[in-house]
PDB file of C-alpha atoms in Angstrom:
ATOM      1  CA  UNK A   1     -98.334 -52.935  16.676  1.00 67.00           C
ATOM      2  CA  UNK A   2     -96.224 -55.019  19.178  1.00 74.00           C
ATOM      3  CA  UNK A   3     -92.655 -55.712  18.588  1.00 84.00           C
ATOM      4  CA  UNK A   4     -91.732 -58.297  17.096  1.00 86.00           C
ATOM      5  CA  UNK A   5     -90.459 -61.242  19.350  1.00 85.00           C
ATOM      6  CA  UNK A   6     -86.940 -61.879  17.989  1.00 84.00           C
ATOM      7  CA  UNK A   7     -86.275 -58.261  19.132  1.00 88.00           C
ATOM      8  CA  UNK A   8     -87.153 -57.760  22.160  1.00 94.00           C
ATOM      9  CA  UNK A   9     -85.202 -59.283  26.028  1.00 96.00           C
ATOM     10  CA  UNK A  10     -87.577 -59.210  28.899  1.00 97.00           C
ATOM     11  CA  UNK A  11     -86.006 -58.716  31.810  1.00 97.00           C
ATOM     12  CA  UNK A  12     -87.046 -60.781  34.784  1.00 98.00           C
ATOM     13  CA  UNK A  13     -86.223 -60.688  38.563  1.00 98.00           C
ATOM     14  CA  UNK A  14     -84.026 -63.209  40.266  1.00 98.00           C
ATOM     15  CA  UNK A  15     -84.827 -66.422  40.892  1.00 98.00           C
ATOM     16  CA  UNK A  16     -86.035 -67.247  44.766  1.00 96.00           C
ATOM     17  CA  UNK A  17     -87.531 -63.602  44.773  1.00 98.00           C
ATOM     18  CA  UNK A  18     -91.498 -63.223  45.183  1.00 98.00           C
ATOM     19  CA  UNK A  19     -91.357 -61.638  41.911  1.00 98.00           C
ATOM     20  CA  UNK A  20     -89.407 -64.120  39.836  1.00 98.00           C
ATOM     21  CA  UNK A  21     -92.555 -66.546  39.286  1.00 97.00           C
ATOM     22  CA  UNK A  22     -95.166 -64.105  38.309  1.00 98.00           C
ATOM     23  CA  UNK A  23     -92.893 -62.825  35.952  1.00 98.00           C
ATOM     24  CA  UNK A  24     -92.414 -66.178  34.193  1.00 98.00           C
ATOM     25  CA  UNK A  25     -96.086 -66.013  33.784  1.00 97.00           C
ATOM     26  CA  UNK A  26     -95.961 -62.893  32.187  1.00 97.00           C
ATOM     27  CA  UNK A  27     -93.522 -63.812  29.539  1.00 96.00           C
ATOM     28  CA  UNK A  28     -95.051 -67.248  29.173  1.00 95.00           C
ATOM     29  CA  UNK A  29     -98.647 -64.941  28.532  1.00 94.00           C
ATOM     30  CA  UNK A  30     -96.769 -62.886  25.577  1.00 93.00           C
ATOM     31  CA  UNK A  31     -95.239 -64.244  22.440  1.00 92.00           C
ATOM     32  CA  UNK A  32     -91.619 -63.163  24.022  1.00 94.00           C
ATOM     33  CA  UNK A  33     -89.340 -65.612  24.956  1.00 94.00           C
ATOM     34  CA  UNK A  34     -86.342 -64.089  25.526  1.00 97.00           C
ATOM     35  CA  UNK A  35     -85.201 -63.374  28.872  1.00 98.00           C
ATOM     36  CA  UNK A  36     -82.587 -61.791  30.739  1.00 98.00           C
ATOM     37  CA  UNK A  37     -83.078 -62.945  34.161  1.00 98.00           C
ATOM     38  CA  UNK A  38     -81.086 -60.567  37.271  1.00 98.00           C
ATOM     39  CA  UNK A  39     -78.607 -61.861  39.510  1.00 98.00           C
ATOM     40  CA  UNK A  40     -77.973 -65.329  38.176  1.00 98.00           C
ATOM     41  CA  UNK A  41     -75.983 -67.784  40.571  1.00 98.00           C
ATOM     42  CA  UNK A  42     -76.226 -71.754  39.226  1.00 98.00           C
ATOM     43  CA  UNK A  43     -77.397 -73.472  36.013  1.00 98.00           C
ATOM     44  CA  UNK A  44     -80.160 -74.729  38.089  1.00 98.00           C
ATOM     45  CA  UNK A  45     -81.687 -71.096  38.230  1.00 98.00           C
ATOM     46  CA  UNK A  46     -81.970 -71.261  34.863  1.00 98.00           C
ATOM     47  CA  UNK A  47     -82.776 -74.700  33.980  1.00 98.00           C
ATOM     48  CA  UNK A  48     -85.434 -74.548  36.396  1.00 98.00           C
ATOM     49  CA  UNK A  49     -87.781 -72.605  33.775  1.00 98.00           C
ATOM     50  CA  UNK A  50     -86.153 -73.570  30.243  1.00 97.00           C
ATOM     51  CA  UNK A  51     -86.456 -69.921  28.454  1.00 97.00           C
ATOM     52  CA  UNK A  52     -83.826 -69.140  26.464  1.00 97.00           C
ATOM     53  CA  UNK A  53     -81.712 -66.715  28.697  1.00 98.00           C
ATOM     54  CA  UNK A  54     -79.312 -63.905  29.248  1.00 98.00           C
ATOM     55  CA  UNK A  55     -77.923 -64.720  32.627  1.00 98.00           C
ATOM     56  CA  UNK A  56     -76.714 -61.368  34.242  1.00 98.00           C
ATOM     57  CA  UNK A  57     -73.927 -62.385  36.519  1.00 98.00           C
ATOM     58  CA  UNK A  58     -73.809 -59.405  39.485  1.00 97.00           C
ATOM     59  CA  UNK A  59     -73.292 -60.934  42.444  1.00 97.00           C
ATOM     60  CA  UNK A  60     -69.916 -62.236  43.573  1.00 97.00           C
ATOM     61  CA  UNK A  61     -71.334 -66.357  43.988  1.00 97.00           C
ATOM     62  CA  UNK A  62     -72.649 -65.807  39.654  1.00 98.00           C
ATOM     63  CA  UNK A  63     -69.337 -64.553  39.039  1.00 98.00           C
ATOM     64  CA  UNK A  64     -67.238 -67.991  40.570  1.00 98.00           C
ATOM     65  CA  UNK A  65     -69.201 -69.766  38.590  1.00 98.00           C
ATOM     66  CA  UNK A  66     -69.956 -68.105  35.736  1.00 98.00           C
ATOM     67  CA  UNK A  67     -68.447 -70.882  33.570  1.00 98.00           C
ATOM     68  CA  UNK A  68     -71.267 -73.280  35.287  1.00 98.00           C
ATOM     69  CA  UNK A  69     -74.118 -70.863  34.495  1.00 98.00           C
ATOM     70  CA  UNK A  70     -72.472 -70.070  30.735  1.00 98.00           C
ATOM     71  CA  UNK A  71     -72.958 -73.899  29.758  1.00 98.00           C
ATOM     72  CA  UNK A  72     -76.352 -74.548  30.752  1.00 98.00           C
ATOM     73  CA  UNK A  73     -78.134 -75.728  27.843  1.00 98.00           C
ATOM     74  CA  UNK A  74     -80.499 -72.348  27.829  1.00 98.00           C
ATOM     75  CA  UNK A  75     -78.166 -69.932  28.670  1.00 98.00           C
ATOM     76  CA  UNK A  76     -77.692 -68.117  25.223  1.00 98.00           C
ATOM     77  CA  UNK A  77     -75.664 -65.094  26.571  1.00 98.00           C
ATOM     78  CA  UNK A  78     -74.305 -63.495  29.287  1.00 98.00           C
ATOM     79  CA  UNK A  79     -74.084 -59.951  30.563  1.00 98.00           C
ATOM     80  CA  UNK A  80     -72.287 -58.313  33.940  1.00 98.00           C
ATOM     81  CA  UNK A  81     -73.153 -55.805  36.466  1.00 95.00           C
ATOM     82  CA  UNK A  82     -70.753 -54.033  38.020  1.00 94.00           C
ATOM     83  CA  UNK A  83     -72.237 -51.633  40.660  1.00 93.00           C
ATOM     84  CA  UNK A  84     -74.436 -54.388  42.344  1.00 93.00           C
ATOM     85  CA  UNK A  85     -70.942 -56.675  41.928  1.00 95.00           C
ATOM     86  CA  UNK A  86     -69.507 -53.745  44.030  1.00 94.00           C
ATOM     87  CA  UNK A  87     -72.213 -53.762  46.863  1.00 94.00           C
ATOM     88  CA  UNK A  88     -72.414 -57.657  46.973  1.00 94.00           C
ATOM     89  CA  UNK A  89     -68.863 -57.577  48.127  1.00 94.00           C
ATOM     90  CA  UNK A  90     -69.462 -54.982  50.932  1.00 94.00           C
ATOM     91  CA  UNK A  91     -67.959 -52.121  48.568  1.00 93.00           C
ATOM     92  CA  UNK A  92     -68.933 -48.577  47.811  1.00 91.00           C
ATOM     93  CA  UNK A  93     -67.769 -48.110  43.779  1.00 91.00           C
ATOM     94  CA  UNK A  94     -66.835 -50.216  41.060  1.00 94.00           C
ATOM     95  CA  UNK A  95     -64.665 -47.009  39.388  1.00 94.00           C
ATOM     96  CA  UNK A  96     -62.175 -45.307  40.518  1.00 92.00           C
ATOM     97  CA  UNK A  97     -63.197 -41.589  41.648  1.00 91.00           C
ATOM     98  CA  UNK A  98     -61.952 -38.258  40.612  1.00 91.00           C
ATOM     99  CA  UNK A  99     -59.599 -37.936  42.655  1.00 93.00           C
ATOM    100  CA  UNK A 100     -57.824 -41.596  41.825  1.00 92.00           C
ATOM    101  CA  UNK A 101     -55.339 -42.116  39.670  1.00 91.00           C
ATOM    102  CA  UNK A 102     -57.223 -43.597  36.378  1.00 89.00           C
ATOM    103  CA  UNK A 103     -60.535 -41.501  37.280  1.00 91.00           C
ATOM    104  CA  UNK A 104     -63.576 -43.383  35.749  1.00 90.00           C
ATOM    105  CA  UNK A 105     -62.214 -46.408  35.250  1.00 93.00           C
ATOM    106  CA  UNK A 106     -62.938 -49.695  36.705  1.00 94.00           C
ATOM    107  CA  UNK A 107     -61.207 -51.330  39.589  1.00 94.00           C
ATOM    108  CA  UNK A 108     -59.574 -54.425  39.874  1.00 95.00           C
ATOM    109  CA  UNK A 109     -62.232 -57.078  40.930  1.00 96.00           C
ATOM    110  CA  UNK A 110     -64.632 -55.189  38.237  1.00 96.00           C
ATOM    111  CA  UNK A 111     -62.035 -56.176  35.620  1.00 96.00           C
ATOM    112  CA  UNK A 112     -61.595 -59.183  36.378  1.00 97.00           C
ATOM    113  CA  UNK A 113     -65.455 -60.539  36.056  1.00 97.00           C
ATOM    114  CA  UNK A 114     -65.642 -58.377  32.755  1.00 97.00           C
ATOM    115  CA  UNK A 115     -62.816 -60.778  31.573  1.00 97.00           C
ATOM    116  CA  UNK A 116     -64.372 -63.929  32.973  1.00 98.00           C
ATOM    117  CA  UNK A 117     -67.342 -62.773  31.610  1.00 98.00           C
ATOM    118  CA  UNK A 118     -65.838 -62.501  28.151  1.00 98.00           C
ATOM    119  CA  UNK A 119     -63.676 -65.864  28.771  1.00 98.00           C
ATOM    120  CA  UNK A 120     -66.984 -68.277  29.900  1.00 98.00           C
ATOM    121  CA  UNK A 121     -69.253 -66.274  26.828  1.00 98.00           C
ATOM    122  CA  UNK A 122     -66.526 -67.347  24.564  1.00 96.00           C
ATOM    123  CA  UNK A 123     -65.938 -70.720  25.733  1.00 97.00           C
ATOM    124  CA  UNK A 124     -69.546 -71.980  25.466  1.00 98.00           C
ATOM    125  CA  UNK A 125     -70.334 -70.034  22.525  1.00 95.00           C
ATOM    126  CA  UNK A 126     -72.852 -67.544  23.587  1.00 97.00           C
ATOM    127  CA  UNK A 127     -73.252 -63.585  23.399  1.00 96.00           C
ATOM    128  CA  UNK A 128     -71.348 -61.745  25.730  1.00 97.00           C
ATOM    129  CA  UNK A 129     -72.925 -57.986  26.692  1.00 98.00           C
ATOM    130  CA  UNK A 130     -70.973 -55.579  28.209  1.00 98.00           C
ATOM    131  CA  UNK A 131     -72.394 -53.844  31.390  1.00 97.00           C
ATOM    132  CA  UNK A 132     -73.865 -50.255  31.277  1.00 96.00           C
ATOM    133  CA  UNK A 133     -71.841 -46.790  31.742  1.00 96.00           C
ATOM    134  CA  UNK A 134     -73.283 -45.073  34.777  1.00 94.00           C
ATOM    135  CA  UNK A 135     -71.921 -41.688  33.763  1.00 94.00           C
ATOM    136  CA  UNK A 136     -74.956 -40.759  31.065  1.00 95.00           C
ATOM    137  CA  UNK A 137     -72.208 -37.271  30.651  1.00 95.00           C
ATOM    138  CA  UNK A 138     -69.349 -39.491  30.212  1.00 95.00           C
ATOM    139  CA  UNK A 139     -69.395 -40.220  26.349  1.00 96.00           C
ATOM    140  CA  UNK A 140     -65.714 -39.879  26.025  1.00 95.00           C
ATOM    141  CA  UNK A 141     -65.662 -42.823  28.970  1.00 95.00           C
ATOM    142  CA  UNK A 142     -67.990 -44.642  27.335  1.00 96.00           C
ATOM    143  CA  UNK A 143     -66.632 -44.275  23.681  1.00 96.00           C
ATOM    144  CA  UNK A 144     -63.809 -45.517  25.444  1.00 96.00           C
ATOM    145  CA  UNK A 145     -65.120 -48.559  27.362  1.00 96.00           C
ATOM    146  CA  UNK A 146     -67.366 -49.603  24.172  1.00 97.00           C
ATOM    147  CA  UNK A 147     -63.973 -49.431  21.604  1.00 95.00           C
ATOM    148  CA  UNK A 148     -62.351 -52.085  24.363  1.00 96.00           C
ATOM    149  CA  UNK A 149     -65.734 -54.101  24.065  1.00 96.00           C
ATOM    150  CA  UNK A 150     -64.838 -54.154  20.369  1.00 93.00           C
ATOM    151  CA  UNK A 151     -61.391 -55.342  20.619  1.00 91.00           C
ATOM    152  CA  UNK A 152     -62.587 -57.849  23.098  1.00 94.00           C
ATOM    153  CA  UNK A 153     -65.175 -59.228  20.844  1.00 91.00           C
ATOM    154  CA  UNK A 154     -67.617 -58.836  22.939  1.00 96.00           C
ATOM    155  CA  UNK A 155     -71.222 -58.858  21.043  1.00 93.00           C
ATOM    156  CA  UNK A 156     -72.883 -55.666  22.529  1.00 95.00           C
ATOM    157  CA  UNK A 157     -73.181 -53.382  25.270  1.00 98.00           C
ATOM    158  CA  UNK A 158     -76.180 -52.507  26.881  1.00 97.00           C
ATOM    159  CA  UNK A 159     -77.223 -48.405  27.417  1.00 95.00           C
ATOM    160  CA  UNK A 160     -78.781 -46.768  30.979  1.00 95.00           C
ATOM    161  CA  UNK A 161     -80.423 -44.299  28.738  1.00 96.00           C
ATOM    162  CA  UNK A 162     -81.386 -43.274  25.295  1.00 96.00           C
ATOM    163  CA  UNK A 163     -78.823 -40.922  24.199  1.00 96.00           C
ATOM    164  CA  UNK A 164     -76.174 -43.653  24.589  1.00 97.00           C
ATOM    165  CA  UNK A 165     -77.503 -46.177  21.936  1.00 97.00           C
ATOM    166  CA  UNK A 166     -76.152 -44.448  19.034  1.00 96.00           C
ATOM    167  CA  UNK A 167     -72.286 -44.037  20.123  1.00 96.00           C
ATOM    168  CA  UNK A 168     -72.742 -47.667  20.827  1.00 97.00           C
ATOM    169  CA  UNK A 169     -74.035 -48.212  17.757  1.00 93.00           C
ATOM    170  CA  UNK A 170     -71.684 -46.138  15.512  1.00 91.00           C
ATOM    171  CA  UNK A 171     -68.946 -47.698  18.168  1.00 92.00           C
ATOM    172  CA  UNK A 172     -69.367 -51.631  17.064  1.00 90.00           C
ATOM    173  CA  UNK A 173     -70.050 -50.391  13.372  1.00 86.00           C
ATOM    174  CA  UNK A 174     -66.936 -50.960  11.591  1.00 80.00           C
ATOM    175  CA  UNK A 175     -65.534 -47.942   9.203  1.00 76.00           C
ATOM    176  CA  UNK A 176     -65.561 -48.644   5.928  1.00 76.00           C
ATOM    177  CA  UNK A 177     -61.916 -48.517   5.466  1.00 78.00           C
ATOM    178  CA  UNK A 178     -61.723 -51.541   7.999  1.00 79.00           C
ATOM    179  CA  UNK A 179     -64.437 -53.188   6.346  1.00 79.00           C
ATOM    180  CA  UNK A 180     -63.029 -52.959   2.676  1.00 79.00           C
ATOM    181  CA  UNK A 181     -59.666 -54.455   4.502  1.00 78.00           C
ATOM    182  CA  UNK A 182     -61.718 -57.099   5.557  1.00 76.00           C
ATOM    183  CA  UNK A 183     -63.074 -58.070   2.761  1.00 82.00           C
ATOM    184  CA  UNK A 184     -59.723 -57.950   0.712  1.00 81.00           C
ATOM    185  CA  UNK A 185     -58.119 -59.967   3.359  1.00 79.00           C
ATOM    186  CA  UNK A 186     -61.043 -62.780   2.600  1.00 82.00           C
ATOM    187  CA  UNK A 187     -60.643 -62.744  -0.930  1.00 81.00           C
ATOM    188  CA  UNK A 188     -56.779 -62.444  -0.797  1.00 81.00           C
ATOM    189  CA  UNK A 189     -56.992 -66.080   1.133  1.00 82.00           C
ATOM    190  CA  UNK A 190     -59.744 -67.593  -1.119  1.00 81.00           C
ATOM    191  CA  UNK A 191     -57.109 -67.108  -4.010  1.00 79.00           C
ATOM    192  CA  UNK A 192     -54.100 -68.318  -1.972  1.00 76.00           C
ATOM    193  CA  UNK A 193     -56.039 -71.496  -0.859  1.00 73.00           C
ATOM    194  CA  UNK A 194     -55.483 -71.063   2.876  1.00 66.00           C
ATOM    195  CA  UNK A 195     -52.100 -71.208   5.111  1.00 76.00           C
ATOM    196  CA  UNK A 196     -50.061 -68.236   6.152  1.00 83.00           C
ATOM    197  CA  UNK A 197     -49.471 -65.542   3.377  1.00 80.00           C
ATOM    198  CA  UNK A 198     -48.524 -61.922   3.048  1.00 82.00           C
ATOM    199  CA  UNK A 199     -50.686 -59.513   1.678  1.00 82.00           C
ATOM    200  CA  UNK A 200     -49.512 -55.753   1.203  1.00 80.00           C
ATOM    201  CA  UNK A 201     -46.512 -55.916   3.787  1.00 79.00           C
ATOM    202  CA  UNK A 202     -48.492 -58.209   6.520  1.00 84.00           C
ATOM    203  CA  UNK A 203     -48.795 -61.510   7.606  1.00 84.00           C
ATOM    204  CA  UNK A 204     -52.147 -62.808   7.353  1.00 80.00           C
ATOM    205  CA  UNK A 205     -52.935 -66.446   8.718  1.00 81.00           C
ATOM    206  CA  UNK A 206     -55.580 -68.072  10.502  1.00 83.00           C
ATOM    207  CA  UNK A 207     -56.184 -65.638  13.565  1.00 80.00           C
ATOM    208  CA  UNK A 208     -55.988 -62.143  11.351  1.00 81.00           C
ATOM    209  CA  UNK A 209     -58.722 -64.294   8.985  1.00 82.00           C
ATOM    210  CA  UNK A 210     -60.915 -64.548  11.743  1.00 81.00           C
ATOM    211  CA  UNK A 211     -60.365 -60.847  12.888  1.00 80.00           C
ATOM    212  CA  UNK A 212     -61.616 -60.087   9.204  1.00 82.00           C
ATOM    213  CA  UNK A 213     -64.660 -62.334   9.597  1.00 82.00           C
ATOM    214  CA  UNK A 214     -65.772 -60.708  12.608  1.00 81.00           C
ATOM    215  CA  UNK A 215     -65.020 -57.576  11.153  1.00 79.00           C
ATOM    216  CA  UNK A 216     -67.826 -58.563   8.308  1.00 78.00           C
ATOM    217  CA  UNK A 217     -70.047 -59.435  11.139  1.00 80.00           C
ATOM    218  CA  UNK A 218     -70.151 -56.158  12.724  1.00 78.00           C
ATOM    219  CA  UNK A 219     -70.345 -54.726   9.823  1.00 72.00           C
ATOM    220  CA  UNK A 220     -74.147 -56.983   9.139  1.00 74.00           C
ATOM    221  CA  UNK A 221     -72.134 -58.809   5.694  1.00 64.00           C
ATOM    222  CA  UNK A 222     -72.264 -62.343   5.398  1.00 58.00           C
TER     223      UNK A 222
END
């Protein structure tokens, strides 16, 4: 049986490649719609076809104007790439090697499109995915990197291979201590009516209430 549309992302080639048209056609031949379309560097690209789409900003021109491509009316998320970031700019790595201080991490320029990444998905209200972790060995990096996703709010991050989905997974699942503190936190302000209160020894107010909400989220409660 074939998956069901609402769960599946094709992903399609760049636009002004040979391949990008044909695989329009494709999709347009299925009953997917959703697309994630490679190395994304105007509005226009997307516009151009009108299918709801995850623009992958890569290349150093998608990542100036990612806020451009994150408010075109079909854009419905963005996700970044670092290593073809990295070669776009002439560069060899996007992490620093072994024998750098902060081994496995990401370097400077890296950072900073992951945060403007985060900023424009944010901004214009659409999914933000977090790029891939290279290292398949790496799970303590990538526990890591997905835990900072988290905190960052960002809505997923995508696996390289199979054995990574479930430490993503069990990494954007909330525990359910968090998510009973969560849901006290909501009921606490129900009962106060709103404003700033303090509920066993902290301040809650408006930002800590959304924290709890997107707690819930994770967490797949309403």
């Amino acid at each position: 049986n074939p998956v069901a549309a609402d769960r599946v992302i094709v992903r399609i080639n760049p636009a002004g490649t040979v391949e990008h048209q044909p695989d329009l056609d494709a999709v347009q031949a299925t009953p997917y719609r959703l697309v994630m379309q490679a190395k994304v560097e105007s509005a226009a690209q997307l516009t151009a076809h009108g299918l709801p789409t995850i623009a992958l900003i890569e290349t150093p021109l998608g990542a100036v104007r990612v806020e451009e491509i994150a408010a075109a009316p079909n854009c419905v998320g963005l996700m970044w790439g670092a290593e073809d970031l990295a070669a776009g700019m002439g560069g060899t790595s996007s992490r620093f090697g072994d024998d750098e201080p902060n081994p496995g991490t990401y370097r400077d320029i890296a950072r900073h499109v992951r945060a403007r990444v985060r900023l424009a998905a944010a901004a214009f209200r659409v999914a933000a995915i977090d790029a891939v972790h290279i290292d398949i060995a790496d799970t303590i990096g990538l526990a890591a990197e997905v835990r900072d996703a988290v905190a960052q709010g960002f809505t997923a991050t995508a696996c390289i291979h199979p054995s990574q989905a479930q430490l993503i997974r069990d990494g954007y699942a909330p525990d359910p201590t968090e998510a009973a503190w969560a849901e006290a936190i909501l009921r606490a302000a129900q009962q106060y009516g709103g404003g700033v209160f303090a509920y066993e020894g902290q301040m809650i107010d408006g930002p800590v209430l959304k924290q709890a909400e997107a707690v819930l989220v994770r967490a797949g409660r309403p």
